[in-house]
XYZ file of C-alpha atoms in Angstrom:
252
model
C -8.940 -8.891 -2.340
C -12.526 -9.787 -1.792
C -15.532 -8.886 -0.237
C -15.831 -9.200 3.434
C -15.963 -5.409 3.043
C -18.090 -3.020 1.007
C -16.105 -0.364 -0.755
C -18.731 2.335 -0.131
C -18.414 5.863 -1.480
C -15.097 7.619 -1.288
C -14.266 11.311 -1.478
C -10.968 11.758 -3.301
C -9.179 14.854 -4.461
C -7.828 14.823 -7.999
C -4.077 14.614 -8.381
C -2.481 17.843 -9.515
C -1.173 18.244 -13.048
C 2.413 18.364 -11.801
C 1.968 15.111 -9.898
C 0.512 13.455 -12.978
C 3.488 14.544 -15.050
C 5.986 13.129 -12.564
C 4.294 9.743 -12.161
C 2.874 9.245 -15.678
C -0.422 8.288 -14.023
C -3.718 9.732 -15.283
C -5.908 11.730 -12.857
C -7.573 9.729 -10.098
C -5.539 6.600 -10.883
C -3.457 6.746 -7.699
C -5.807 4.713 -5.525
C -4.586 1.766 -3.449
C -6.980 -0.477 -1.545
C -5.495 -2.750 1.117
C -7.133 -5.775 2.748
C -5.676 -7.498 5.815
C -6.312 -10.973 7.243
C -5.234 -13.212 10.092
C -4.521 -16.679 8.778
C -5.774 -19.704 10.661
C -3.990 -22.277 8.485
C -1.375 -20.660 6.278
C -0.672 -23.650 4.043
C -4.364 -24.239 3.400
C -4.942 -20.523 2.853
C -2.114 -20.199 0.331
C -3.377 -23.124 -1.752
C -6.928 -21.774 -1.655
C -5.885 -18.183 -2.345
C -3.853 -19.246 -5.368
C -6.971 -20.992 -6.647
C -8.872 -17.724 -6.161
C -6.188 -15.806 -8.046
C -6.769 -18.291 -10.850
C -10.393 -17.142 -10.959
C -9.205 -13.545 -11.429
C -6.803 -14.590 -14.197
C -9.434 -16.639 -16.045
C -11.906 -13.767 -15.877
C -9.451 -11.193 -17.214
C -9.336 -8.997 -14.109
C -7.454 -5.821 -15.158
C -6.544 -4.960 -11.549
C -3.160 -5.860 -10.123
C -3.176 -7.827 -6.851
C -0.111 -7.720 -4.599
C 0.433 -9.749 -1.430
C 2.687 -9.311 1.580
C 3.267 -10.880 4.973
C 3.930 -8.500 7.877
C 7.291 -9.480 9.378
C 7.606 -7.168 12.394
C 5.526 -5.382 15.010
C 2.203 -6.124 16.746
C 0.623 -7.161 13.432
C 3.344 -9.727 12.684
C 2.009 -12.606 10.592
C -0.831 -10.616 9.084
C -1.496 -11.280 5.395
C -2.098 -8.176 3.301
C -3.304 -8.034 -0.250
C -3.834 -4.883 -2.246
C -4.636 -3.419 -5.581
C -2.813 -0.222 -6.536
C -2.555 2.208 -9.406
C -6.277 2.045 -9.984
C -9.121 4.554 -9.761
C -12.289 4.884 -7.736
C -14.442 4.256 -10.797
C -12.465 1.102 -11.584
C -13.233 -0.219 -8.101
C -16.925 0.224 -8.917
C -16.456 -1.713 -12.162
C -14.899 -4.823 -10.628
C -15.091 -7.938 -12.784
C -18.145 -10.046 -11.846
C -18.175 -8.933 -8.199
C -20.839 -11.412 -7.087
C -18.931 -14.335 -8.601
C -15.664 -12.983 -7.180
C -17.195 -12.870 -3.704
C -18.647 -16.362 -4.017
C -15.344 -17.816 -5.204
C -13.425 -16.163 -2.378
C -15.903 -17.486 0.198
C -15.562 -20.969 -1.263
C -11.759 -21.000 -1.459
C -9.734 -18.708 0.810
C -12.236 -17.309 3.309
C -12.557 -20.478 5.447
C -8.839 -20.246 6.271
C -8.650 -16.548 7.188
C -10.189 -13.930 9.451
C -10.821 -10.540 7.857
C -9.233 -7.698 9.839
C -9.615 -4.453 7.904
C -9.863 -2.689 4.573
C -8.243 0.689 3.928
C -8.329 3.003 0.941
C -5.364 5.266 0.240
C -4.441 7.853 -2.388
C -0.953 8.247 -3.832
C 0.661 11.516 -2.749
C 2.656 11.893 -5.925
C 4.119 15.322 -5.203
C 6.482 13.978 -2.545
C 6.924 10.397 -3.794
C 10.295 9.586 -5.318
C 9.144 6.333 -6.967
C 5.903 4.444 -7.661
C 6.832 0.739 -7.868
C 3.315 -0.508 -7.119
C 1.709 1.727 -9.728
C 4.487 0.716 -12.170
C 3.875 -2.982 -11.396
C 7.450 -3.417 -10.149
C 7.101 -4.491 -6.510
C 10.240 -4.866 -4.410
C 11.139 -7.903 -2.321
C 10.743 -5.932 0.917
C 8.965 -2.748 1.936
C 9.430 -0.774 5.128
C 6.037 0.772 5.843
C 6.035 3.905 7.993
C 2.620 5.023 9.209
C 2.208 8.604 10.357
C -0.827 9.809 12.288
C -1.521 13.529 12.105
C -4.155 15.513 14.003
C -7.021 16.887 11.878
C -5.941 20.466 12.644
C -2.329 19.695 11.739
C -2.758 18.150 8.301
C -2.362 21.396 6.346
C 0.805 22.325 8.255
C 2.165 18.808 7.871
C 1.572 18.762 4.125
C 3.148 22.186 3.686
C 6.217 21.080 5.627
C 6.531 17.793 3.761
C 5.988 19.432 0.378
C 8.836 21.837 1.163
C 11.092 18.916 2.114
C 10.091 16.883 -0.941
C 11.280 19.482 -3.390
C 12.456 18.177 -6.773
C 16.212 18.084 -7.118
C 16.796 17.084 -3.505
C 16.135 13.425 -4.193
C 18.801 10.742 -4.067
C 17.252 7.737 -5.826
C 15.728 6.308 -2.633
C 12.422 4.646 -3.603
C 9.754 6.237 -1.392
C 6.026 6.135 -2.098
C 3.686 8.317 -0.031
C -0.055 7.736 0.433
C -2.847 9.663 2.149
C -5.591 7.691 3.859
C -9.061 8.210 2.420
C -11.005 5.619 4.426
C -10.271 3.169 7.245
C -8.736 3.705 10.677
C -9.098 6.705 12.938
C -8.379 10.216 11.706
C -5.906 11.524 9.136
C -2.929 9.303 8.386
C -0.200 8.781 5.829
C 1.954 5.836 5.021
C 5.331 5.772 3.361
C 6.721 2.704 1.618
C 10.481 2.330 1.297
C 11.065 -0.210 -1.477
C 14.202 -2.297 -1.029
C 15.448 -5.711 -2.084
C 17.719 -6.634 0.833
C 19.026 -5.504 4.218
C 21.658 -3.372 2.517
C 18.750 -1.188 1.405
C 18.583 0.154 4.958
C 21.510 2.360 4.027
C 18.774 4.664 2.691
C 18.115 5.591 6.314
C 18.035 3.542 9.505
C 15.432 5.813 11.080
C 12.621 7.850 9.564
C 14.365 11.211 10.153
C 17.534 9.802 8.569
C 15.451 8.546 5.660
C 14.036 12.023 5.023
C 17.525 13.501 5.100
C 18.938 10.901 2.736
C 16.021 10.840 0.298
C 15.461 14.592 0.021
C 18.607 16.241 1.302
C 16.565 17.765 4.131
C 18.299 19.462 7.041
C 17.559 18.948 10.733
C 15.228 21.964 10.933
C 13.142 20.792 7.975
C 12.855 17.286 9.386
C 11.864 18.633 12.800
C 9.188 20.769 11.146
C 7.690 17.721 9.452
C 7.813 15.500 12.522
C 6.477 18.250 14.755
C 3.065 17.767 13.137
C 3.072 13.967 13.620
C 1.273 12.554 16.648
C 2.385 8.937 16.136
C 4.928 7.150 13.970
C 5.156 3.376 13.568
C 7.024 1.074 11.199
C 6.549 -2.459 9.896
C 8.527 -4.625 7.478
C 6.471 -6.392 4.812
C 7.794 -9.314 2.759
C 6.479 -9.533 -0.791
C 4.759 -12.816 -1.683
C 5.116 -13.333 -5.457
C 3.285 -16.677 -5.431
C 0.259 -14.965 -3.903
C 0.279 -11.978 -6.257
C -1.235 -11.497 -9.687
C -0.098 -8.891 -12.205
C -2.274 -8.616 -15.344
C -0.650 -10.099 -18.410
C 1.755 -12.243 -16.377
C 1.250 -15.879 -15.369
C 0.772 -16.786 -11.732
C 4.186 -17.544 -10.217
C 4.805 -21.302 -9.711
């Protein structure tokens, strides 16, 4: 949530009018910023981080702050916090940023090693749900990350837009994001929101997920995946005690 990282200047395209209508989000409010940390002493970090969340609550921070622990893959154990459903201008108008930074350094920072910060934009046109923007996080998210070559992004987006047609959706909660900053080259991530293992019935593989969520056929799925240079997946567990949603008390 804090400031080992400068946000810098970001170039973001405005969401289309149709995307705004489907998500009820105003233009440029589909920004998610994710921070990741390795924890040196988890118990000490959690106590200190909750104290830092208290600073945000006392100072009336309007941003939502979610937290997850990565459960699978090479990044297993990583702590991730994020704000979502905000705008670039709102990131520039953070509440008392110098005090925020000082409080984080005093409380949580001694127990964690900063890894990365990434800025993403909601791809509303192909998302079937927006639980983070709606402040309704699920207990578990499967996070699929897709790397796409710079010359393949237009073809990939055309193929995925064709698959993500309205009316072909089955109630599976998928949120798509485009990477604006962080990492190497163009990338997308897809969050499957679920509350238990039974939620994997939405699709046990990414191709199966596309078929189930959108009613896509094999040829359409192959067209999408043909533009993808790398696909990886992680499971993230939501941490309600380490999250802060404006207007709600910190979970005990």
